């Protein structure tokens, strides 16, 4: 049983490309010493990263990198790019051995269209990029625990390549491509065919990973033994789902938001249950599905909803951080409410929960638990910590994220050659992914309108209870 664990989603920043922009045509690069013929352990020597990397002085374990095709018919230039670090020298290249139960890990970025090299250099890889584009060691790199692959996918993302008609149309194709890639990877590193695989990622990988899992589970003899999946700040289902479902997780992680008050916690927990957000995931799924969170239009709109729609348009164009910051500033300018009165209100609210709905969904907030949580924090936690309440810490632990730019590193010819990266393109951390080979995004649309046809596509956020 897998309790849904998702923190608040922060969409990876993507460069907005106007509609009509041409679709890149890219292909992998052959470097000297490339073996001929099918993939085999002979390729390990070719993929091994042997040349010195610019700016890298920290000791690293052995690593392997390069392009591997996804085996899609008619698209030989469709490849995924991997950079794999061993836990210990030799741990990845051991011969196949069914009693080797050392796990191995795959890390995927989100976007859609963000490179796994972003996580590699900024999050969980052995090299941590600094604001001046130099590197320090990350002693907490995931390859300390297991052989770890950082992968660029779907085809065309980061260092991965695709011909201009070869981008994925949807998530089922993403899953199929990934299986094709894996079937080649296990020929290069045969021990991986039987070792337990932990498939992990963040953000939009929350969409990729379930589809990849679906394809592994529906393939009679899959190339790998998938053991666990893990998704951080995952983007699953609709935007409304992403925003609302993790509210209780946010409170559990940041209980200062509700002043560590168990009654208030239980109140939110009940609301979560009434809204159907406390979903347990199983395979196959037996305990119900994600609630369908849709904006209801037409005359049935409640006044609370109109009010919130209005507030929605007031905050239009702002990120969730921006929205919270704006609300926060508005509260700060409410200087007329003295501190004692705020404390008093908080005590009233806390003590007299009978005034709150019990057993029913709050008629004002509906299932917009995220907004209710933010309002609670702004109403009652602020200025509880005397201005120390940092809106950017809900719940972003790396505040502020250091500005980092790995482009000089990846696009340096020495790096490119050392990691066997393509020369037909330059690396960028993110691009607007052209699902179905079209840039389905015109200027001015929110970043969620990425054109992936496989997921529930909801422009507006939810403000009402789910309809059964
Ligand atoms: C592991 O391999 C790397 C790269 O070849 C090398 O620099 C390092 O010294 C090796 N480490 C050990 C412990 O052998
Ligand atoms: C693949 O890339 C090569 C360049 O290396 C190019 O000549 C060839 O036409 C491409 N194939 C397809 C199907 O796009
Ligand atoms: C297989 O792996 C296990 C565990 O790592 C090891 O004890 C055993 O010696 C290996 N067997 C062979 C034939 O390499
Ligand atoms: C990482 O570990 C090395 C060796 O133990 C140590 O010198 C270095 O200070 C550590 N770096 C950080 C950021 O903790
Ligand atoms: C989810 O599973 C946990 C642990 O088994 C259980 O306590 C909880 O009641 C379940 N939630 C739902 C909604 O079934
Ligand atoms: C809700 O109702 C239950 C059962 O009637 C009661 O035990 C609980 O105290 C009530 N909670 C609130 C917040 O009124
Ligand atoms: C926050 O305060 C406003 C009034 O300023 C009130 O309408 C709203 O219900 C409060 N929300 C919460 C969650 O406390
Ligand atoms: C190396 O680091 C310096 C800063 O120390 C930076 O200016 C430069 O762009 C980096 N070069 C590469 C190739 O990463
Ligand atoms: C990569 O960037 C360099 C420098 O900006 C540029 O000259 C080159 O044309 C680019 N290559 C490709 C394939 O876009
Ligand atoms: C763009 O995406 C929307 C929503 O998925 C879809 O209705 C529309 O047909 C797409 N346009 C193109 C040109 O693919």
Coordinates of C-alpha atoms and ligand atoms in Angstrom, one line a residue:
X1 CA 0.0 0.0 0.0
X2 CA 1.3 3.3 -1.0
X3 CA 0.2 6.4 0.8
X4 CA 0.2 9.3 -1.6
X5 CA 3.1 11.4 -0.7
X6 CA 3.3 14.6 -2.5
X7 CA 4.4 18.0 -1.5
X8 CA 3.3 21.1 -3.2
X9 CA 4.0 21.2 -6.8
X10 CA 6.3 23.8 -8.2
X11 CA 6.2 23.6 -11.9
X12 CA 9.7 23.6 -13.4
X13 CA 10.4 26.8 -15.1
X14 CA 10.2 26.3 -18.9
X15 CA 11.1 28.7 -21.6
X16 CA 8.0 29.7 -23.4
X17 CA 8.2 29.1 -27.1
X18 CA 5.7 30.7 -29.4
X19 CA 3.4 28.5 -31.5
X20 CA 4.8 27.9 -34.9
X21 CA 8.4 27.7 -33.8
X22 CA 10.1 25.0 -35.7
X23 CA 10.6 21.6 -34.0
X24 CA 14.3 20.8 -33.4
X25 CA 15.7 17.9 -35.4
X26 CA 18.5 16.3 -33.3
X27 CA 20.5 13.1 -33.4
X28 CA 23.1 11.4 -31.2
X29 CA 26.9 11.8 -31.8
X30 CA 29.2 8.9 -32.5
X31 CA 32.5 9.2 -30.6
X32 CA 35.7 7.3 -31.4
X33 CA 35.8 3.8 -30.1
X34 CA 32.0 3.2 -30.5
X35 CA 31.5 -0.6 -30.8
X36 CA 29.7 -1.8 -33.9
X37 CA 26.7 -4.1 -33.5
X38 CA 24.1 -4.5 -30.8
X39 CA 24.5 -3.3 -27.3
X40 CA 26.5 -5.5 -25.0
X41 CA 28.9 -5.2 -22.0
X42 CA 31.5 -4.2 -24.6
X43 CA 29.8 -0.8 -24.7
X44 CA 30.7 -0.1 -21.0
X45 CA 34.2 1.0 -22.0
X46 CA 32.7 3.3 -24.7
X47 CA 30.3 4.9 -22.3
X48 CA 32.7 5.3 -19.4
X49 CA 33.4 8.9 -18.6
X50 CA 37.2 9.0 -18.6
X51 CA 38.3 12.5 -19.6
X52 CA 38.6 15.3 -17.0
X53 CA 35.5 17.4 -16.7
X54 CA 35.9 21.2 -16.6
X55 CA 35.6 22.8 -13.1
X56 CA 35.3 19.3 -11.5
X57 CA 38.0 18.7 -8.9
X58 CA 36.1 16.7 -6.4
X59 CA 36.6 12.9 -6.3
X60 CA 33.9 10.9 -8.0
X61 CA 33.2 7.3 -8.5
X62 CA 33.2 5.9 -12.0
X63 CA 30.5 7.1 -14.3
X64 CA 29.0 6.2 -17.7
X65 CA 27.1 8.4 -20.0
X66 CA 25.8 8.7 -23.5
X67 CA 22.8 8.2 -25.9
X68 CA 20.8 5.0 -26.1
X69 CA 18.0 4.6 -28.7
X70 CA 14.4 3.9 -27.6
X71 CA 13.9 1.4 -30.5
X72 CA 11.0 3.3 -31.9
X73 CA 10.2 2.1 -35.5
X74 CA 11.1 4.7 -38.1
X75 CA 12.9 7.0 -35.6
X76 CA 16.5 5.7 -35.2
X77 CA 17.6 9.1 -33.9
X78 CA 15.1 9.0 -31.0
X79 CA 17.4 8.4 -28.0
X80 CA 17.5 9.0 -24.3
X81 CA 20.6 10.3 -22.6
X82 CA 21.8 8.8 -19.3
X83 CA 24.6 9.7 -16.9
X84 CA 25.1 6.8 -14.4
X85 CA 27.2 6.9 -11.3
X86 CA 28.4 3.8 -9.5
X87 CA 27.9 3.3 -5.8
X88 CA 31.4 1.9 -5.7
X89 CA 33.8 1.4 -8.6
X90 CA 32.6 -1.8 -10.3
X91 CA 29.2 -2.0 -8.7
X92 CA 27.4 -1.3 -12.0
X93 CA 29.6 -3.4 -14.3
X94 CA 29.4 -6.6 -12.3
X95 CA 28.3 -9.6 -14.4
X96 CA 24.7 -10.7 -14.3
X97 CA 24.0 -12.6 -11.1
X98 CA 20.5 -13.4 -9.9
X99 CA 21.6 -13.3 -6.3
X100 CA 22.8 -9.7 -6.6
X101 CA 20.0 -7.8 -4.9
X102 CA 21.7 -4.4 -4.8
X103 CA 19.1 -1.9 -5.8
X104 CA 19.6 0.6 -8.6
X105 CA 17.9 3.9 -9.0
X106 CA 16.6 6.0 -11.9
X107 CA 16.0 9.7 -11.5
X108 CA 13.7 11.6 -13.8
X109 CA 13.0 15.4 -14.0
X110 CA 9.7 16.9 -14.8
X111 CA 8.7 19.9 -16.9
X112 CA 7.4 18.5 -19.2
X113 CA 10.7 19.1 -21.0
X114 CA 13.1 19.5 -18.1
X115 CA 16.5 17.7 -18.2
X116 CA 17.5 15.1 -15.6
X117 CA 20.9 16.9 -15.6
X118 CA 19.1 19.6 -13.7
X119 CA 18.5 17.3 -10.8
X120 CA 22.0 16.0 -11.3
X121 CA 23.6 19.3 -10.8
X122 CA 21.2 21.1 -8.5
X123 CA 19.5 18.4 -6.4
X124 CA 20.6 14.8 -5.8
X125 CA 23.7 14.3 -7.9
X126 CA 27.3 14.1 -6.8
X127 CA 28.2 17.5 -8.2
X128 CA 26.4 20.6 -6.8
X129 CA 26.5 23.6 -9.0
X130 CA 27.2 27.0 -7.4
X131 CA 25.9 30.4 -8.4
X132 CA 29.1 31.1 -10.3
X133 CA 28.8 27.8 -12.2
X134 CA 31.6 26.2 -10.3
X135 CA 31.0 22.9 -8.5
X136 CA 31.3 21.5 -5.0
X137 CA 30.8 17.9 -3.9
X138 CA 27.4 16.8 -2.7
X139 CA 28.1 14.3 0.0
X140 CA 24.5 13.3 0.0
X141 CA 24.3 12.3 -3.7
X142 CA 22.0 9.3 -4.2
X143 CA 24.8 7.2 -5.7
X144 CA 26.2 7.0 -2.2
X145 CA 23.4 4.5 -1.6
X146 CA 22.9 2.8 -5.0
X147 CA 24.0 2.9 -8.6
X148 CA 22.0 5.8 -9.9
X149 CA 21.0 6.9 -13.4
X150 CA 20.1 10.5 -14.2
X151 CA 18.1 10.4 -17.4
X152 CA 16.9 12.9 -19.9
X153 CA 13.4 12.0 -21.3
X154 CA 11.0 12.0 -23.1
X155 CA 13.0 12.0 -26.4
X156 CA 14.3 15.4 -27.3
X157 CA 14.6 16.7 -23.7
X158 CA 18.0 17.9 -22.4
X159 CA 20.7 15.8 -24.1
X160 CA 18.2 13.3 -25.4
X161 CA 17.5 13.5 -29.1
X162 CA 14.5 13.2 -31.5
X163 CA 13.9 13.8 -35.2
X164 CA 11.4 16.6 -35.8
X165 CA 8.6 14.1 -36.3
X166 CA 9.7 11.8 -33.4
X167 CA 8.6 13.6 -30.2
X168 CA 6.2 11.7 -28.1
X169 CA 2.5 12.2 -28.8
X170 CA 1.3 11.2 -25.3
X171 CA 2.3 9.4 -22.1
X172 CA 1.7 5.9 -23.5
X173 CA 4.4 6.6 -26.0
X174 CA 6.6 8.0 -23.2
X175 CA 6.2 4.6 -21.4
X176 CA 6.9 2.6 -24.6
X177 CA 10.0 4.6 -25.4
X178 CA 11.3 4.2 -21.9
X179 CA 10.9 0.4 -22.1
X180 CA 12.7 0.3 -25.4
X181 CA 15.6 2.3 -23.8
X182 CA 15.7 0.0 -20.8
X183 CA 15.9 -3.1 -23.0
X184 CA 19.1 -1.6 -24.4
X185 CA 20.5 -0.5 -21.0
X186 CA 20.3 -4.0 -19.6
X187 CA 22.3 -5.3 -22.5
X188 CA 25.1 -2.9 -21.6
X189 CA 24.9 -3.5 -17.8
X190 CA 23.4 -7.0 -17.5
X191 CA 23.2 -7.1 -13.7
X192 CA 20.4 -4.5 -14.0
X193 CA 18.0 -7.0 -15.6
X194 CA 17.5 -8.7 -12.3
X195 CA 18.4 -6.2 -9.6
X196 CA 15.5 -4.3 -7.9
X197 CA 14.9 -1.0 -9.7
X198 CA 13.7 2.1 -7.8
X199 CA 12.1 4.5 -10.3
X200 CA 12.1 8.0 -8.9
X201 CA 11.5 11.6 -10.0
X202 CA 9.8 14.8 -9.3
X203 CA 7.2 17.2 -10.5
X204 CA 6.0 16.2 -14.0
X205 CA 7.8 12.9 -13.5
X206 CA 4.7 12.3 -11.4
X207 CA 3.0 11.8 -14.7
X208 CA 5.8 10.0 -16.5
X209 CA 6.4 7.4 -13.7
X210 CA 2.9 6.0 -13.5
X211 CA 2.8 5.6 -17.2
X212 CA 6.2 4.0 -17.3
X213 CA 5.0 1.7 -14.5
X214 CA 1.9 0.8 -16.4
X215 CA 4.0 -0.2 -19.4
X216 CA 6.4 -2.3 -17.3
X217 CA 3.5 -4.0 -15.7
X218 CA 1.7 -4.7 -18.9
X219 CA 4.7 -6.1 -20.7
X220 CA 4.9 -9.9 -20.4
X221 CA 8.7 -10.1 -19.9
X222 CA 9.8 -6.6 -19.0
X223 CA 13.5 -5.9 -19.2
X224 CA 13.8 -4.7 -15.5
X225 CA 12.5 -5.8 -12.1
X226 CA 10.6 -2.7 -10.9
X227 CA 10.6 -2.8 -7.1
X228 CA 9.5 0.7 -6.0
X229 CA 8.4 4.0 -7.4
X230 CA 8.9 7.3 -5.6
X231 CA 7.6 10.7 -6.6
X232 CA 8.4 14.0 -5.0
X233 CA 6.2 17.1 -5.4
X234 CA 4.5 15.1 -8.1
X235 CA 2.3 16.5 -10.8
X236 CA -0.5 13.9 -11.2
X237 CA -3.9 14.4 -12.7
X238 CA -5.3 17.9 -12.9
X239 CA -3.8 21.2 -11.6
X240 CA -6.6 21.3 -9.1
X241 CA -5.6 17.8 -7.8
X242 CA -2.0 18.9 -7.6
X243 CA -2.9 21.9 -5.6
X244 CA -5.4 20.6 -3.2
X245 CA -4.5 17.0 -2.4
X246 CA -1.2 17.6 -0.6
X247 CA -2.7 20.2 1.8
X248 CA -2.6 17.9 4.8
X249 CA 0.9 16.8 4.0
X250 CA 2.0 20.4 4.0
X251 CA 0.4 20.9 7.4
X252 CA 2.0 17.7 8.7
X253 CA 5.4 18.9 7.4
X254 CA 4.9 22.5 8.6
X255 CA 2.7 22.3 11.7
X256 CA 3.7 25.8 12.6
X257 CA 1.2 26.9 10.0
X258 CA -1.6 25.9 12.4
X259 CA 0.3 26.7 15.6
X260 CA 0.8 23.0 16.3
X261 CA -2.9 22.8 17.3
X262 CA -4.3 19.2 17.2
X263 CA -7.9 20.4 17.0
X264 CA -7.2 22.4 14.0
X265 CA -5.2 19.6 12.5
X266 CA -8.2 17.2 13.1
X267 CA -10.4 19.8 11.5
X268 CA -8.3 19.8 8.3
X269 CA -7.9 16.1 8.4
X270 CA -11.7 15.7 8.4
X271 CA -12.1 18.1 5.6
X272 CA -9.5 16.2 3.7
X273 CA -11.4 13.0 4.2
X274 CA -14.8 14.5 3.3
X275 CA -13.2 15.8 0.1
X276 CA -11.8 12.3 -0.7
X277 CA -8.2 13.6 -0.7
X278 CA -6.9 10.9 1.8
X279 CA -6.6 8.4 -1.0
X280 CA -4.5 5.3 -0.5
X281 CA -3.0 4.0 -3.7
X282 CA -2.7 0.4 -4.5
X283 CA -1.9 -1.6 -7.7
X284 CA -4.4 -2.3 -9.1
X285 CA -6.3 0.6 -7.6
X286 CA -9.2 -0.6 -5.4
X287 CA -9.8 2.2 -2.9
X288 CA -11.4 4.7 -5.3
X289 CA -9.8 7.3 -7.6
X290 CA -8.7 10.8 -7.4
X291 CA -11.7 13.0 -7.0
X292 CA -12.6 14.9 -10.2
X293 CA -12.0 18.5 -9.3
X294 CA -13.6 20.7 -11.8
X295 CA -14.8 24.2 -11.8
X296 CA -18.6 24.3 -12.1
X297 CA -19.8 26.9 -14.4
X298 CA -23.3 28.4 -15.0
X299 CA -26.0 29.6 -12.7
X300 CA -25.4 27.0 -10.0
X301 CA -22.3 28.9 -8.9
X302 CA -22.5 29.8 -5.3
X303 CA -21.6 33.3 -4.2
X304 CA -18.6 31.9 -2.3
X305 CA -17.4 30.5 -5.6
X306 CA -17.9 33.7 -7.5
X307 CA -16.0 35.5 -4.7
X308 CA -13.2 33.0 -5.0
X309 CA -13.2 33.2 -8.8
X310 CA -12.8 36.9 -8.4
X311 CA -9.9 36.4 -6.1
X312 CA -8.5 34.0 -8.6
X313 CA -8.5 36.6 -11.3
X314 CA -7.0 39.1 -8.9
X315 CA -4.1 36.7 -8.5
X316 CA -4.0 35.7 -12.2
X317 CA -0.5 35.4 -13.6
X318 CA 1.1 35.0 -10.2
X319 CA 2.7 31.8 -9.1
X320 CA 1.4 30.2 -5.9
X321 CA 4.3 31.8 -4.1
X322 CA 3.4 35.1 -5.6
X323 CA -0.2 34.6 -4.5
X324 CA 0.7 33.8 -1.0
X325 CA 3.1 36.8 -0.9
X326 CA 0.4 39.1 -2.1
X327 CA -2.1 37.9 0.5
X328 CA 0.6 38.2 3.1
X329 CA 1.3 41.8 2.0
X330 CA -2.5 42.6 2.1
X331 CA -2.6 41.2 5.6
X332 CA 0.4 43.2 6.7
X333 CA -1.3 46.4 5.5
X334 CA -4.3 45.6 7.6
X335 CA -2.5 47.4 10.4
X336 CA -5.8 48.4 12.0
X337 CA -6.3 45.0 13.5
X338 CA -4.2 45.0 16.6
X339 CA -2.1 42.1 17.6
X340 CA -4.2 41.3 20.7
X341 CA -7.3 41.2 18.6
X342 CA -5.7 38.7 16.2
X343 CA -4.6 36.5 19.1
X344 CA -8.1 36.7 20.5
X345 CA -9.7 35.8 17.2
X346 CA -7.4 32.8 16.9
X347 CA -8.3 31.6 20.4
X348 CA -12.0 32.0 19.5
X349 CA -11.6 30.1 16.3
X350 CA -9.7 27.4 18.1
X351 CA -11.9 27.1 21.1
X352 CA -15.2 27.2 19.4
X353 CA -14.9 24.7 16.6
X354 CA -18.6 24.0 16.9
X355 CA -19.1 27.1 14.8
X356 CA -17.2 25.2 12.0
X357 CA -19.0 22.6 10.0
X358 CA -18.6 19.1 11.6
X359 CA -19.1 16.2 9.2
X360 CA -19.7 18.5 6.3
X361 CA -17.5 20.3 3.8
X362 CA -16.9 24.0 4.7
X363 CA -19.5 25.9 2.6
X364 CA -17.2 28.8 2.0
X365 CA -13.9 27.1 1.1
X366 CA -15.4 24.0 -0.3
X367 CA -12.6 21.6 -1.1
X368 CA -10.1 24.4 -1.7
X369 CA -8.2 23.2 1.3
X370 CA -5.0 24.9 0.1
X371 CA -6.5 28.3 0.2
X372 CA -8.2 27.5 3.6
X373 CA -4.8 26.5 5.0
X374 CA -3.1 29.7 3.7
X375 CA -5.9 31.8 5.0
X376 CA -5.7 30.1 8.4
X377 CA -2.0 30.7 8.5
X378 CA -2.4 34.4 7.5
X379 CA -5.4 34.9 9.9
X380 CA -3.9 33.2 12.9
X381 CA -0.2 32.3 12.5
X382 CA 0.7 35.7 11.3
X383 CA 2.1 37.7 13.1
X384 CA 2.4 34.9 15.6
X385 CA 6.1 34.6 14.9
X386 CA 6.4 38.4 14.9
X387 CA 7.0 38.7 11.1
X388 CA 9.3 35.7 11.0
X389 CA 6.7 33.7 9.1
X390 CA 8.4 33.3 5.8
X391 CA 5.9 32.8 3.0
X392 CA 8.6 31.2 0.8
X393 CA 9.0 28.4 3.4
X394 CA 5.6 26.8 2.6
X395 CA 7.2 24.3 2.3
X396 CA 10.2 25.0 0.2
X397 CA 13.2 24.0 2.2
X398 CA 15.8 25.4 -0.1
X399 CA 14.8 29.0 0.3
X400 CA 15.8 30.9 -1.7
X401 CA 16.9 28.5 -4.4
X402 CA 20.3 29.6 -5.5
X403 CA 20.4 30.8 -9.1
X404 CA 22.4 28.2 -10.9
X405 CA 23.3 27.8 -14.5
X406 CA 24.8 24.5 -15.6
X407 CA 24.8 25.6 -19.3
X408 CA 28.5 26.6 -19.4
X409 CA 29.4 23.2 -18.1
X410 CA 27.2 21.0 -20.2
X411 CA 27.8 23.0 -23.5
X412 CA 31.6 23.1 -23.0
X413 CA 33.1 20.9 -25.7
X414 CA 35.2 19.1 -23.1
X415 CA 32.1 18.1 -21.1
X416 CA 30.2 17.3 -24.2
X417 CA 32.9 14.9 -25.5
X418 CA 33.6 13.3 -22.0
X419 CA 29.9 12.4 -21.5
X420 CA 29.3 11.5 -25.2
X421 CA 26.6 14.1 -25.6
X422 CA 25.1 15.1 -29.0
X423 CA 26.7 17.9 -31.0
X424 CA 23.4 18.4 -33.0
X425 CA 22.0 20.5 -30.2
X426 CA 22.9 22.6 -27.2
X427 CA 21.9 21.6 -23.7
X428 CA 19.2 23.6 -21.9
X429 CA 17.7 22.7 -18.6
X430 CA 14.1 23.0 -19.8
X431 CA 12.2 23.6 -23.0
X432 CA 8.6 23.6 -24.0
X433 CA 7.9 20.0 -24.9
X434 CA 6.3 19.6 -28.3
X435 CA 3.8 16.8 -27.7
X436 CA 2.8 15.4 -31.0
X437 CA 5.5 17.4 -32.7
X438 CA 3.8 20.7 -32.3
X439 CA 4.5 23.6 -30.0
X440 CA 1.1 23.7 -28.5
X441 CA 1.6 26.8 -26.5
X442 CA 0.8 30.3 -27.5
X443 CA 2.2 33.2 -25.6
X444 CA 0.3 34.3 -22.6
X445 CA -1.1 31.0 -21.7
X446 CA -0.3 29.6 -18.2
X447 CA 2.5 27.1 -18.0
X448 CA 0.1 24.2 -17.5
X449 CA -1.1 24.4 -21.1
X450 CA 1.6 22.2 -22.4
X451 CA -0.5 20.1 -24.7
X452 CA 0.0 16.7 -23.2
X453 CA -3.2 15.0 -24.2
X454 CA -2.9 12.1 -21.7
X455 CA -3.8 13.9 -18.5
X456 CA -6.8 15.6 -17.3
X457 CA -6.6 19.1 -18.6
X458 CA -8.1 21.7 -16.4
X459 CA -7.4 25.4 -16.7
X460 CA -9.1 26.6 -13.6
X461 CA -8.6 25.5 -10.1
X462 CA -11.3 24.0 -7.9
X463 CA -13.4 25.8 -5.4
X464 CA -16.2 23.4 -4.9
X465 CA -16.8 20.0 -3.4
X466 CA -16.3 17.2 -5.8
X467 CA -19.6 15.9 -7.2
X468 CA -20.1 12.3 -6.6
Ligands
LIG1 C1 37.1 4.9 -8.9 O1 37.2 5.3 -10.3 C2 37.5 6.7 -10.5 C3 37.5 6.9 -11.9 O2 38.2 6.0 -12.7 C4 38.9 6.9 -9.9 O3 39.2 8.3 -10.0 C5 38.9 6.6 -8.4 O4 40.2 6.7 -7.9 C6 38.4 5.2 -8.2 N1 38.2 5.0 -6.8 C7 38.6 3.9 -6.1 C8 38.3 3.9 -4.7 O5 39.2 3.0 -6.7
LIG2 C1 19.4 10.7 -38.2 O1 20.5 11.6 -38.1 C2 21.4 11.5 -39.2 C3 22.6 12.4 -38.8 O2 23.4 11.8 -38.0 C4 20.7 11.9 -40.4 O3 21.6 11.8 -41.5 C5 19.5 11.1 -40.6 O4 18.7 11.5 -41.7 C6 18.6 11.1 -39.4 N1 17.5 10.1 -39.6 C7 16.2 10.4 -39.5 C8 15.3 9.3 -39.7 O5 15.9 11.5 -39.2
LIG3 C1 26.5 -13.3 -7.0 O1 26.3 -12.1 -6.1 C2 26.4 -12.5 -4.8 C3 26.0 -11.3 -4.0 O2 26.6 -10.1 -4.4 C4 27.8 -13.0 -4.4 O3 27.8 -13.4 -3.1 C5 28.1 -14.2 -5.3 O4 29.4 -14.6 -5.1 C6 27.9 -13.9 -6.8 N1 28.0 -15.1 -7.6 C7 28.8 -15.1 -8.7 C8 28.8 -16.4 -9.4 O5 29.4 -14.2 -9.1
LIG4 C1 32.0 16.4 2.1 O1 32.9 15.4 2.6 C2 34.2 15.7 2.5 C3 35.1 14.5 2.9 O2 34.5 13.9 4.0 C4 34.5 16.9 3.4 O3 35.8 17.4 3.3 C5 33.6 18.1 2.9 O4 33.7 19.2 3.8 C6 32.1 17.7 2.9 N1 31.4 18.7 2.3 C7 30.3 19.2 2.9 C8 29.6 20.3 2.1 O5 29.8 18.8 3.9
LIG5 C1 -5.4 4.5 4.2 O1 -4.6 3.6 4.8 C2 -4.3 3.8 6.2 C3 -3.3 2.8 6.7 O2 -3.7 1.5 6.4 C4 -5.6 3.8 7.0 O3 -5.4 4.1 8.3 C5 -6.6 4.8 6.4 O4 -7.8 4.7 7.0 C6 -6.8 4.6 4.9 N1 -7.5 5.7 4.3 C7 -8.6 5.5 3.6 C8 -9.3 6.7 3.1 O5 -9.0 4.3 3.3
LIG6 C1 -17.9 16.6 15.7 O1 -18.8 15.6 16.1 C2 -18.2 14.6 16.9 C3 -19.2 13.5 17.1 O2 -20.5 14.1 17.2 C4 -17.7 15.2 18.2 O3 -17.1 14.2 19.0 C5 -16.7 16.3 17.9 O4 -16.3 16.9 19.1 C6 -17.3 17.3 17.0 N1 -16.2 18.2 16.6 C7 -16.4 19.5 16.5 C8 -15.2 20.3 16.0 O5 -17.4 20.0 16.8
LIG7 C1 -9.7 34.3 7.7 O1 -10.3 35.5 8.0 C2 -11.4 35.9 7.2 C3 -11.9 37.3 7.7 O2 -10.8 38.1 7.6 C4 -12.5 34.9 7.3 O3 -13.6 35.2 6.5 C5 -12.0 33.5 7.0 O4 -13.0 32.5 7.2 C6 -10.8 33.2 7.8 N1 -10.3 31.9 7.3 C7 -9.7 31.0 8.0 C8 -9.4 29.7 7.4 O5 -9.5 31.2 9.2
LIG8 C1 33.8 27.1 -14.4 O1 33.6 27.9 -13.2 C2 33.6 29.3 -13.4 C3 33.5 30.0 -12.1 O2 34.5 29.5 -11.2 C4 32.6 29.7 -14.4 O3 32.8 31.1 -14.7 C5 32.8 29.0 -15.7 O4 31.7 29.3 -16.6 C6 32.8 27.5 -15.5 N1 33.1 26.8 -16.7 C7 32.5 25.7 -17.0 C8 32.9 25.1 -18.3 O5 31.7 25.1 -16.4
LIG9 C1 25.1 26.0 -29.7 O1 25.5 27.3 -29.2 C2 26.6 27.9 -29.9 C3 27.0 29.1 -29.1 O2 25.9 29.9 -28.8 C4 26.1 28.2 -31.3 O3 27.2 28.8 -32.0 C5 25.7 26.9 -32.0 O4 25.2 27.1 -33.2 C6 24.7 26.1 -31.2 N1 24.5 24.8 -31.7 C7 23.4 24.3 -32.0 C8 23.4 22.9 -32.6 O5 22.3 24.9 -31.8
LIG10 C1 -3.4 21.9 -28.0 O1 -3.9 21.3 -26.8 C2 -5.3 21.4 -26.6 C3 -5.6 20.8 -25.3 O2 -4.9 19.6 -25.1 C4 -6.0 20.6 -27.7 O3 -7.4 20.8 -27.6 C5 -5.6 21.2 -29.0 O4 -6.1 20.4 -30.1 C6 -4.1 21.2 -29.2 N1 -3.7 21.9 -30.4 C7 -2.8 21.3 -31.3 C8 -2.5 22.1 -32.4 O5 -2.4 20.2 -31.1

